[in-house]
Protein backbone atom coordinates (compact mmCIF):
# COMPACT_ATOMS: atom_id res chain seq x y z
CA UNK A 1 0.00 0.00 0.00
CA UNK A 2 1.26 3.42 -0.92
CA UNK A 3 1.08 6.09 1.76
CA UNK A 4 -1.87 8.43 1.01
CA UNK A 5 0.29 11.55 1.26
CA UNK A 6 2.92 10.31 -1.23
CA UNK A 7 2.76 10.74 -5.00
CA UNK A 8 5.38 9.06 -7.19
CA UNK A 9 6.57 10.32 -10.56
CA UNK A 10 6.22 7.81 -13.43
CA UNK A 11 9.99 7.14 -13.34
CA UNK A 12 9.98 6.45 -9.59
CA UNK A 13 6.79 4.38 -9.78
CA UNK A 14 8.36 2.22 -12.50
CA UNK A 15 11.53 1.80 -10.44
CA UNK A 16 9.53 0.70 -7.42
CA UNK A 17 7.52 -1.77 -9.50
CA UNK A 18 10.73 -3.21 -10.95
CA UNK A 19 12.48 -3.27 -7.56
CA UNK A 20 15.30 -0.96 -8.61
CA UNK A 21 17.53 1.05 -6.21
CA UNK A 22 16.38 4.62 -5.56
CA UNK A 23 18.28 7.70 -4.39
CA UNK A 24 16.41 10.52 -2.66
CA UNK A 25 17.43 14.14 -3.40
CA UNK A 26 16.37 17.22 -1.46
CA UNK A 27 14.77 20.37 -2.84
CA UNK A 28 15.79 23.12 -0.39
CA UNK A 29 19.19 23.01 -2.07
CA UNK A 30 17.31 24.02 -5.26
CA UNK A 31 14.98 26.69 -3.82
CA UNK A 32 17.13 28.16 -1.04
CA UNK A 33 20.62 26.80 -1.65
CA UNK A 34 21.57 28.05 -5.11
CA UNK A 35 20.62 30.84 -7.51
CA UNK A 36 18.50 30.33 -10.64
CA UNK A 37 19.15 29.00 -13.27
CA UNK A 38 22.18 27.08 -11.97
CA UNK A 39 19.92 25.37 -9.42
CA UNK A 40 17.73 23.73 -12.07
CA UNK A 41 20.71 22.72 -14.19
CA UNK A 42 22.39 21.22 -11.10
CA UNK A 43 19.22 19.30 -10.14
CA UNK A 44 18.91 17.77 -13.59
CA UNK A 45 22.60 16.91 -13.87
CA UNK A 46 22.60 15.28 -10.46
CA UNK A 47 19.58 13.18 -11.41
CA UNK A 48 21.36 12.05 -14.58
CA UNK A 49 24.51 11.11 -12.65
CA UNK A 50 22.38 8.91 -10.38
CA UNK A 51 20.92 7.19 -13.46
CA UNK A 52 24.37 6.78 -15.03
CA UNK A 53 25.48 4.91 -11.90
CA UNK A 54 22.65 2.41 -11.99
CA UNK A 55 20.10 3.92 -9.60
CA UNK A 56 16.94 5.99 -10.01
CA UNK A 57 16.73 9.59 -8.72
CA UNK A 58 13.79 10.73 -6.59
CA UNK A 59 13.86 14.46 -5.93
CA UNK A 60 11.41 15.25 -3.13
CA UNK A 61 9.21 18.31 -2.55
CA UNK A 62 5.70 19.18 -1.36
CA UNK A 63 3.32 20.29 -4.12
CA UNK A 64 -0.50 20.49 -4.02
CA UNK A 65 -0.94 18.67 -0.75
CA UNK A 66 1.28 15.68 -1.58
CA UNK A 67 4.86 14.69 -0.98
CA UNK A 68 6.13 14.38 -4.53
CA UNK A 69 8.71 11.64 -4.86
CA UNK A 70 10.32 12.31 -8.24
CA UNK A 71 9.75 15.64 -9.96
CA UNK A 72 9.24 16.46 -13.62
CA UNK A 73 10.96 19.40 -15.28
CA UNK A 74 8.04 21.80 -14.72
CA UNK A 75 7.98 20.95 -11.02
CA UNK A 76 11.75 21.51 -10.70
CA UNK A 77 11.37 24.80 -12.51
CA UNK A 78 8.55 25.82 -10.17
CA UNK A 79 10.63 25.12 -7.07
CA UNK A 80 13.57 26.99 -8.52
CA UNK A 81 11.63 30.13 -9.45
CA UNK A 82 8.40 30.44 -7.45
CA UNK A 83 8.44 33.32 -4.98
CA UNK A 84 7.71 32.33 -1.41
CA UNK A 85 8.46 28.61 -1.69
CA UNK A 86 8.61 27.41 1.90
CA UNK A 87 11.71 25.85 3.40
CA UNK A 88 10.25 22.74 5.02
CA UNK A 89 11.90 20.97 7.91
CA UNK A 90 10.33 18.41 10.30
CA UNK A 91 8.17 20.92 12.14
CA UNK A 92 6.81 22.44 8.87
CA UNK A 93 5.89 19.28 6.98
CA UNK A 94 2.31 18.78 8.22
CA UNK A 95 1.52 22.49 7.80
CA UNK A 96 2.71 22.74 4.22
CA UNK A 97 0.86 19.55 3.25
CA UNK A 98 -2.40 20.39 5.00
CA UNK A 99 -2.34 23.98 3.66
CA UNK A 100 -1.41 22.75 0.17
CA UNK A 101 1.52 25.17 0.03
CA UNK A 102 4.58 24.82 -2.14
CA UNK A 103 7.42 23.46 -0.04
CA UNK A 104 11.06 22.54 -0.56
CA UNK A 105 12.30 19.86 1.82
CA UNK A 106 15.46 20.20 3.91
CA UNK A 107 17.69 17.27 4.83
CA UNK A 108 15.46 16.52 7.84
CA UNK A 109 12.19 16.60 5.91
CA UNK A 110 13.64 14.75 2.92
CA UNK A 111 14.80 11.98 5.27
CA UNK A 112 11.28 11.66 6.68
CA UNK A 113 9.75 11.49 3.19
CA UNK A 114 12.40 9.09 1.89
CA UNK A 115 11.71 6.78 4.81
CA UNK A 116 7.96 6.88 4.08
CA UNK A 117 8.77 5.98 0.48
CA UNK A 118 11.11 3.14 1.51
CA UNK A 119 14.23 4.88 0.16
CA UNK A 120 17.40 4.21 2.16
CA UNK A 121 19.94 6.44 0.40
CA UNK A 122 19.83 10.22 0.16
CA UNK A 123 22.28 12.56 -1.57
CA UNK A 124 22.76 16.23 -0.78
CA UNK A 125 25.48 18.90 -0.60
CA UNK A 126 25.87 19.72 3.07
CA UNK A 127 23.81 18.85 6.12
CA UNK A 128 22.78 21.39 8.73
CA UNK A 129 24.47 21.38 12.11
CA UNK A 130 25.23 23.24 15.30
CA UNK A 131 25.58 26.92 14.49
CA UNK A 132 28.44 28.98 15.82
CA UNK A 133 27.04 30.77 18.82
CA UNK A 134 24.58 27.92 19.50
CA UNK A 135 25.45 27.89 23.20
CA UNK A 136 23.48 31.15 23.48
CA UNK A 137 21.25 31.08 20.36
CA UNK A 138 20.22 27.39 20.73
CA UNK A 139 20.40 27.21 16.92
CA UNK A 140 20.94 23.55 16.12
CA UNK A 141 19.60 22.27 12.82
CA UNK A 142 16.74 19.77 13.01
CA UNK A 143 18.80 17.74 10.51
CA UNK A 144 20.84 16.40 13.42
CA UNK A 145 17.82 15.14 15.39
CA UNK A 146 16.55 13.54 12.21
CA UNK A 147 19.82 11.73 11.70
CA UNK A 148 19.41 10.43 15.24
CA UNK A 149 16.07 8.79 14.52
CA UNK A 150 15.32 8.23 10.83
CA UNK A 151 16.85 5.28 9.00
CA UNK A 152 18.38 6.92 5.94
CA UNK A 153 22.02 7.13 4.87
CA UNK A 154 22.92 10.72 3.98
CA UNK A 155 25.75 11.29 1.51
CA UNK A 156 27.13 14.82 1.83
CA UNK A 157 30.39 16.75 1.55
CA UNK A 158 30.46 17.32 5.30
CA UNK A 159 29.25 20.51 6.93
CA UNK A 160 30.16 24.08 6.08
CA UNK A 161 32.42 26.09 8.29
CA UNK A 162 29.55 28.58 8.72
CA UNK A 163 28.70 26.02 11.42
CA UNK A 164 30.64 24.87 14.44
CA UNK A 165 31.93 21.61 12.99
CA UNK A 166 33.39 20.35 16.27
CA UNK A 167 30.11 20.84 18.15
CA UNK A 168 28.18 19.29 15.26
CA UNK A 169 30.30 16.14 15.52
CA UNK A 170 29.87 16.10 19.32
CA UNK A 171 26.12 16.32 18.91
CA UNK A 172 26.10 13.48 16.42
CA UNK A 173 28.21 11.35 18.75
CA UNK A 174 25.84 11.97 21.66
CA UNK A 175 22.94 10.83 19.51
CA UNK A 176 24.75 7.77 18.22
CA UNK A 177 24.98 8.88 14.60
CA UNK A 178 28.05 7.37 12.94
CA UNK A 179 30.10 9.72 10.77
CA UNK A 180 31.86 7.95 7.91
CA UNK A 181 34.42 9.45 5.55
CA UNK A 182 35.21 8.33 2.02
CA UNK A 183 38.76 8.16 0.65
CA UNK A 184 40.45 9.92 3.58
CA UNK A 185 40.31 9.77 7.38
CA UNK A 186 39.31 13.44 7.77
CA UNK A 187 35.74 14.68 7.90
CA UNK A 188 35.31 17.14 5.01
CA UNK A 189 34.19 20.77 5.39
CA UNK A 190 32.10 21.17 2.22
CA UNK A 191 34.14 23.79 0.28
CA UNK A 192 37.40 22.23 1.46
CA UNK A 193 38.45 18.60 1.80
CA UNK A 194 39.58 18.84 5.41
CA UNK A 195 37.76 20.23 8.44
CA UNK A 196 40.55 19.52 10.90
CA UNK A 197 38.35 16.81 12.49
CA UNK A 198 38.52 13.08 11.88
CA UNK A 199 35.48 11.07 10.84
CA UNK A 200 34.61 8.12 13.10
CA UNK A 201 35.22 5.53 10.41
CA UNK A 202 36.72 5.56 6.93
CA UNK A 203 34.89 3.31 4.46
CA UNK A 204 36.00 3.77 0.88
CA UNK A 205 33.90 1.29 -1.10
CA UNK A 206 30.15 1.25 -1.54
CA UNK A 207 30.12 -2.42 -0.51
CA UNK A 208 31.79 -1.61 2.84
CA UNK A 209 29.50 1.37 3.44
CA UNK A 210 26.43 -0.74 2.65
CA UNK A 211 27.51 -3.61 4.92
CA UNK A 212 28.10 -1.15 7.76
CA UNK A 213 24.73 0.56 7.36
CA UNK A 214 22.82 -2.70 7.03
CA UNK A 215 24.53 -4.05 10.16
CA UNK A 216 23.56 -0.93 12.13
CA UNK A 217 19.92 -1.37 11.20
CA UNK A 218 20.04 -5.13 11.79
CA UNK A 219 21.08 -4.33 15.33
CA UNK A 220 17.90 -2.33 15.73
CA UNK A 221 19.93 0.88 16.01
CA UNK A 222 17.55 3.35 14.46
CA UNK A 223 18.71 6.51 12.77
CA UNK A 224 20.88 7.59 9.91
CA UNK A 225 24.51 7.58 8.99
CA UNK A 226 26.50 10.54 7.67
CA UNK A 227 28.69 9.64 4.70
CA UNK A 228 31.17 12.50 4.28
CA UNK A 229 32.55 12.57 0.76
CA UNK A 230 35.15 15.30 0.17
CA UNK A 231 34.83 17.77 -2.70
CA UNK A 232 36.98 16.66 -5.67
CA UNK A 233 40.55 17.99 -5.35
CA UNK A 234 40.44 20.35 -8.33
CA UNK A 235 37.10 21.87 -7.31
CA UNK A 236 37.91 22.76 -3.68
CA UNK A 237 38.14 26.40 -2.57
CA UNK A 238 41.35 27.78 -1.02
CA UNK A 239 40.93 27.44 2.76
CA UNK A 240 42.11 30.94 3.68
CA UNK A 241 39.72 32.52 1.19
CA UNK A 242 36.68 30.54 2.36
CA UNK A 243 37.57 31.23 6.01
CA UNK A 244 37.73 34.96 5.34
CA UNK A 245 34.47 34.98 3.39
CA UNK A 246 32.69 32.87 6.00
CA UNK A 247 33.68 35.33 8.72
CA UNK A 248 32.39 38.18 6.58
CA UNK A 249 29.09 36.37 5.80
CA UNK A 250 28.52 35.64 9.50
CA UNK A 251 29.16 39.29 10.39
CA UNK A 252 26.72 40.38 7.65
CA UNK A 253 24.03 38.02 8.98
CA UNK A 254 24.54 39.44 12.43
CA UNK A 255 24.39 43.03 11.23
CA UNK A 256 21.21 42.30 9.25
CA UNK A 257 19.61 40.66 12.29
CA UNK A 258 18.94 37.38 10.47
CA UNK A 259 17.84 34.51 12.67
CA UNK A 260 16.01 31.17 12.68
CA UNK A 261 15.43 29.26 9.46
CA UNK A 262 16.53 32.25 7.35
CA UNK A 263 20.13 32.05 8.56
CA UNK A 264 21.39 29.14 6.47
CA UNK A 265 19.91 30.42 3.16
CA UNK A 266 21.24 33.92 3.91
CA UNK A 267 24.76 32.65 4.52
CA UNK A 268 24.73 30.41 1.43
CA UNK A 269 23.63 33.31 -0.75
CA UNK A 270 26.12 35.71 0.80
CA UNK A 271 29.01 33.29 0.22
CA UNK A 272 28.10 33.02 -3.47
CA UNK A 273 28.09 36.84 -3.71
CA UNK A 274 31.35 37.29 -1.81
CA UNK A 275 33.19 34.71 -3.93
CA UNK A 276 31.86 36.26 -7.13
CA UNK A 277 30.06 32.99 -7.89
CA UNK A 278 33.15 30.77 -7.56
CA UNK A 279 31.77 28.98 -4.51
CA UNK A 280 28.78 27.96 -6.62
CA UNK A 281 31.03 26.00 -8.99
CA UNK A 282 32.52 24.21 -5.98
CA UNK A 283 29.06 23.53 -4.59
CA UNK A 284 27.83 22.06 -7.87
CA UNK A 285 30.96 19.92 -8.29
CA UNK A 286 30.64 18.41 -4.83
CA UNK A 287 26.94 17.60 -5.19
CA UNK A 288 27.67 15.81 -8.47
CA UNK A 289 30.45 13.84 -6.82
CA UNK A 290 28.08 12.91 -3.99
CA UNK A 291 25.50 11.72 -6.53
CA UNK A 292 27.94 9.17 -7.92
CA UNK A 293 28.92 7.92 -4.45
CA UNK A 294 25.27 7.82 -3.34
CA UNK A 295 24.09 5.92 -6.40
CA UNK A 296 26.81 3.31 -5.90
CA UNK A 297 25.78 3.01 -2.26
CA UNK A 298 22.11 2.58 -3.20
CA UNK A 299 23.06 -0.19 -5.63
CA UNK A 300 25.21 -1.89 -2.97
CA UNK A 301 22.52 -1.63 -0.27
CA UNK A 302 20.00 -3.03 -2.71
CA UNK A 303 22.22 -6.06 -3.34
CA UNK A 304 22.20 -6.97 0.38
CA UNK A 305 19.33 -8.80 2.05
CA UNK A 306 16.84 -6.31 3.56
CA UNK A 307 17.06 -5.67 7.28
N1 LIG B 1 23.82 23.44 3.77
C1 LIG B 1 24.25 23.61 2.51
N2 LIG B 1 23.34 23.76 1.51
C2 LIG B 1 22.00 23.72 1.76
C3 LIG B 1 21.56 23.50 3.12
C4 LIG B 1 22.51 23.37 4.08
O1 LIG B 1 25.44 23.65 2.27
O2 LIG B 1 21.19 23.87 0.83
C5 LIG B 1 20.10 23.40 3.40
C6 LIG B 1 19.68 21.93 3.54
O3 LIG B 1 18.38 21.78 3.04
C7 LIG B 1 19.70 21.70 5.03
C8 LIG B 1 19.19 23.04 5.52
O4 LIG B 1 18.89 20.62 5.47
O5 LIG B 1 19.81 23.99 4.68
C9 LIG B 1 19.52 23.29 6.96
O6 LIG B 1 18.86 24.43 7.38
P1 LIG B 1 18.82 24.81 8.95
O7 LIG B 1 20.23 25.16 9.29
O8 LIG B 1 17.88 25.95 9.02
O9 LIG B 1 18.30 23.57 9.64
MN1 LIG C 1 18.32 26.74 12.72
XYZ file of C-alpha atoms and ligand atoms in Angstrom:
329
model
C 0.000 0.000 0.000
C 1.258 3.422 -0.916
C 1.077 6.087 1.762
C -1.868 8.427 1.013
C 0.292 11.548 1.263
C 2.917 10.305 -1.226
C 2.757 10.736 -5.005
C 5.375 9.059 -7.191
C 6.574 10.317 -10.555
C 6.222 7.808 -13.434
C 9.989 7.136 -13.336
C 9.977 6.447 -9.591
C 6.789 4.377 -9.775
C 8.356 2.220 -12.499
C 11.533 1.796 -10.445
C 9.526 0.703 -7.418
C 7.524 -1.765 -9.502
C 10.733 -3.205 -10.955
C 12.478 -3.268 -7.564
C 15.295 -0.955 -8.612
C 17.527 1.055 -6.210
C 16.382 4.617 -5.561
C 18.282 7.699 -4.386
C 16.412 10.525 -2.657
C 17.434 14.137 -3.405
C 16.369 17.219 -1.456
C 14.771 20.371 -2.838
C 15.791 23.125 -0.385
C 19.193 23.009 -2.067
C 17.311 24.020 -5.256
C 14.978 26.689 -3.824
C 17.130 28.161 -1.043
C 20.619 26.799 -1.646
C 21.572 28.047 -5.108
C 20.617 30.840 -7.512
C 18.497 30.329 -10.637
C 19.145 28.998 -13.273
C 22.175 27.079 -11.967
C 19.925 25.366 -9.421
C 17.727 23.733 -12.071
C 20.713 22.720 -14.194
C 22.387 21.216 -11.097
C 19.222 19.295 -10.140
C 18.908 17.768 -13.593
C 22.597 16.908 -13.875
C 22.599 15.277 -10.460
C 19.576 13.184 -11.410
C 21.362 12.054 -14.576
C 24.510 11.106 -12.652
C 22.376 8.910 -10.376
C 20.921 7.187 -13.460
C 24.366 6.783 -15.030
C 25.480 4.908 -11.897
C 22.649 2.407 -11.989
C 20.100 3.922 -9.604
C 16.937 5.988 -10.015
C 16.733 9.586 -8.718
C 13.789 10.727 -6.593
C 13.861 14.463 -5.928
C 11.413 15.248 -3.127
C 9.210 18.305 -2.550
C 5.698 19.176 -1.357
C 3.322 20.287 -4.119
C -0.500 20.488 -4.020
C -0.940 18.666 -0.746
C 1.278 15.684 -1.581
C 4.863 14.694 -0.977
C 6.125 14.376 -4.532
C 8.715 11.642 -4.859
C 10.317 12.311 -8.236
C 9.746 15.643 -9.958
C 9.243 16.460 -13.615
C 10.955 19.404 -15.283
C 8.040 21.798 -14.722
C 7.981 20.949 -11.016
C 11.748 21.510 -10.702
C 11.371 24.802 -12.513
C 8.550 25.824 -10.174
C 10.628 25.118 -7.066
C 13.574 26.990 -8.521
C 11.634 30.125 -9.454
C 8.405 30.441 -7.451
C 8.441 33.320 -4.982
C 7.709 32.326 -1.413
C 8.463 28.614 -1.687
C 8.612 27.414 1.903
C 11.705 25.845 3.396
C 10.249 22.736 5.018
C 11.903 20.969 7.907
C 10.335 18.409 10.302
C 8.167 20.922 12.139
C 6.810 22.442 8.874
C 5.891 19.284 6.976
C 2.309 18.780 8.217
C 1.517 22.489 7.803
C 2.711 22.741 4.217
C 0.862 19.552 3.253
C -2.404 20.392 5.005
C -2.342 23.975 3.661
C -1.413 22.751 0.175
C 1.521 25.173 0.026
C 4.580 24.820 -2.140
C 7.421 23.455 -0.035
C 11.056 22.536 -0.557
C 12.304 19.858 1.815
C 15.462 20.195 3.908
C 17.686 17.271 4.833
C 15.461 16.518 7.837
C 12.185 16.603 5.907
C 13.638 14.755 2.925
C 14.802 11.979 5.267
C 11.283 11.656 6.677
C 9.750 11.494 3.189
C 12.402 9.092 1.886
C 11.713 6.779 4.808
C 7.964 6.876 4.084
C 8.771 5.977 0.477
C 11.105 3.139 1.509
C 14.231 4.885 0.158
C 17.401 4.206 2.163
C 19.945 6.438 0.404
C 19.827 10.225 0.163
C 22.279 12.556 -1.570
C 22.755 16.229 -0.776
C 25.475 18.901 -0.601
C 25.869 19.719 3.069
C 23.811 18.850 6.120
C 22.775 21.395 8.730
C 24.468 21.376 12.110
C 25.234 23.239 15.297
C 25.578 26.917 14.487
C 28.435 28.979 15.818
C 27.036 30.774 18.825
C 24.584 27.923 19.501
C 25.445 27.886 23.198
C 23.484 31.153 23.476
C 21.245 31.077 20.360
C 20.224 27.389 20.731
C 20.400 27.211 16.915
C 20.938 23.546 16.120
C 19.602 22.266 12.819
C 16.740 19.771 13.006
C 18.796 17.738 10.512
C 20.839 16.398 13.422
C 17.824 15.141 15.390
C 16.551 13.544 12.211
C 19.824 11.733 11.699
C 19.409 10.428 15.239
C 16.069 8.789 14.517
C 15.325 8.228 10.832
C 16.852 5.283 8.998
C 18.375 6.922 5.941
C 22.020 7.128 4.868
C 22.925 10.715 3.979
C 25.751 11.286 1.506
C 27.134 14.819 1.829
C 30.394 16.750 1.549
C 30.464 17.322 5.297
C 29.253 20.512 6.926
C 30.163 24.079 6.079
C 32.417 26.095 8.288
C 29.549 28.584 8.720
C 28.698 26.020 11.416
C 30.642 24.872 14.441
C 31.934 21.611 12.987
C 33.386 20.351 16.271
C 30.113 20.836 18.151
C 28.182 19.288 15.261
C 30.298 16.144 15.518
C 29.874 16.096 19.317
C 26.120 16.323 18.915
C 26.098 13.475 16.418
C 28.206 11.352 18.750
C 25.844 11.973 21.665
C 22.939 10.826 19.506
C 24.750 7.771 18.220
C 24.982 8.878 14.603
C 28.054 7.375 12.936
C 30.099 9.717 10.768
C 31.865 7.947 7.913
C 34.421 9.448 5.555
C 35.211 8.334 2.023
C 38.755 8.155 0.646
C 40.451 9.918 3.578
C 40.306 9.771 7.380
C 39.306 13.444 7.771
C 35.735 14.677 7.897
C 35.311 17.136 5.005
C 34.190 20.766 5.387
C 32.099 21.174 2.223
C 34.141 23.785 0.278
C 37.400 22.232 1.462
C 38.449 18.601 1.796
C 39.584 18.836 5.407
C 37.761 20.226 8.444
C 40.549 19.523 10.903
C 38.353 16.811 12.492
C 38.522 13.077 11.884
C 35.483 11.066 10.841
C 34.613 8.122 13.101
C 35.222 5.530 10.406
C 36.720 5.559 6.925
C 34.886 3.308 4.463
C 36.000 3.766 0.876
C 33.901 1.295 -1.100
C 30.147 1.247 -1.542
C 30.116 -2.423 -0.510
C 31.792 -1.609 2.839
C 29.497 1.370 3.438
C 26.428 -0.736 2.654
C 27.506 -3.605 4.923
C 28.097 -1.152 7.760
C 24.731 0.565 7.363
C 22.820 -2.701 7.028
C 24.526 -4.046 10.156
C 23.558 -0.933 12.131
C 19.921 -1.366 11.203
C 20.039 -5.129 11.789
C 21.084 -4.331 15.330
C 17.898 -2.329 15.733
C 19.932 0.885 16.006
C 17.550 3.352 14.464
C 18.715 6.512 12.770
C 20.880 7.594 9.910
C 24.515 7.577 8.990
C 26.505 10.540 7.669
C 28.692 9.638 4.697
C 31.169 12.500 4.285
C 32.550 12.567 0.762
C 35.155 15.298 0.169
C 34.832 17.767 -2.697
C 36.982 16.663 -5.670
C 40.551 17.994 -5.354
C 40.439 20.346 -8.333
C 37.103 21.869 -7.313
C 37.908 22.756 -3.679
C 38.140 26.397 -2.574
C 41.347 27.777 -1.022
C 40.931 27.439 2.759
C 42.111 30.939 3.682
C 39.723 32.520 1.186
C 36.684 30.539 2.356
C 37.574 31.231 6.006
C 37.735 34.958 5.338
C 34.473 34.980 3.395
C 32.690 32.871 6.002
C 33.679 35.331 8.722
C 32.386 38.180 6.579
C 29.088 36.374 5.800
C 28.516 35.635 9.495
C 29.156 39.288 10.389
C 26.724 40.379 7.649
C 24.026 38.020 8.981
C 24.541 39.436 12.433
C 24.386 43.034 11.233
C 21.212 42.301 9.253
C 19.607 40.657 12.293
C 18.942 37.380 10.466
C 17.839 34.506 12.672
C 16.013 31.168 12.681
C 15.426 29.258 9.462
C 16.531 32.247 7.351
C 20.131 32.046 8.557
C 21.388 29.143 6.469
C 19.908 30.423 3.156
C 21.239 33.925 3.914
C 24.763 32.646 4.525
C 24.729 30.409 1.430
C 23.628 33.308 -0.750
C 26.125 35.713 0.796
C 29.009 33.293 0.224
C 28.100 33.019 -3.469
C 28.092 36.835 -3.708
C 31.354 37.290 -1.811
C 33.187 34.714 -3.931
C 31.858 36.256 -7.133
C 30.063 32.987 -7.894
C 33.149 30.767 -7.557
C 31.767 28.983 -4.510
C 28.785 27.964 -6.622
C 31.028 26.004 -8.993
C 32.518 24.214 -5.982
C 29.057 23.533 -4.588
C 27.833 22.056 -7.875
C 30.961 19.916 -8.291
C 30.637 18.412 -4.832
C 26.939 17.595 -5.193
C 27.670 15.808 -8.470
C 30.448 13.837 -6.821
C 28.076 12.907 -3.992
C 25.503 11.722 -6.529
C 27.941 9.169 -7.924
C 28.917 7.923 -4.447
C 25.269 7.822 -3.337
C 24.092 5.925 -6.399
C 26.805 3.308 -5.903
C 25.780 3.011 -2.264
C 22.105 2.579 -3.200
C 23.060 -0.192 -5.625
C 25.214 -1.895 -2.974
C 22.519 -1.627 -0.271
C 20.002 -3.029 -2.713
C 22.220 -6.060 -3.341
C 22.200 -6.973 0.379
C 19.327 -8.801 2.045
C 16.844 -6.314 3.564
C 17.062 -5.673 7.284
N 23.825 23.445 3.769
C 24.248 23.612 2.513
N 23.337 23.760 1.510
C 21.996 23.719 1.762
C 21.561 23.502 3.116
C 22.510 23.371 4.081
O 25.436 23.648 2.273
O 21.186 23.867 0.829
C 20.101 23.398 3.400
C 19.683 21.930 3.540
O 18.379 21.775 3.035
C 19.705 21.698 5.032
C 19.193 23.039 5.519
O 18.893 20.624 5.468
O 19.813 23.990 4.675
C 19.520 23.287 6.963
O 18.859 24.426 7.383
P 18.819 24.807 8.945
O 20.228 25.156 9.290
O 17.885 25.952 9.025
O 18.303 23.573 9.636
Mn 18.324 26.736 12.717
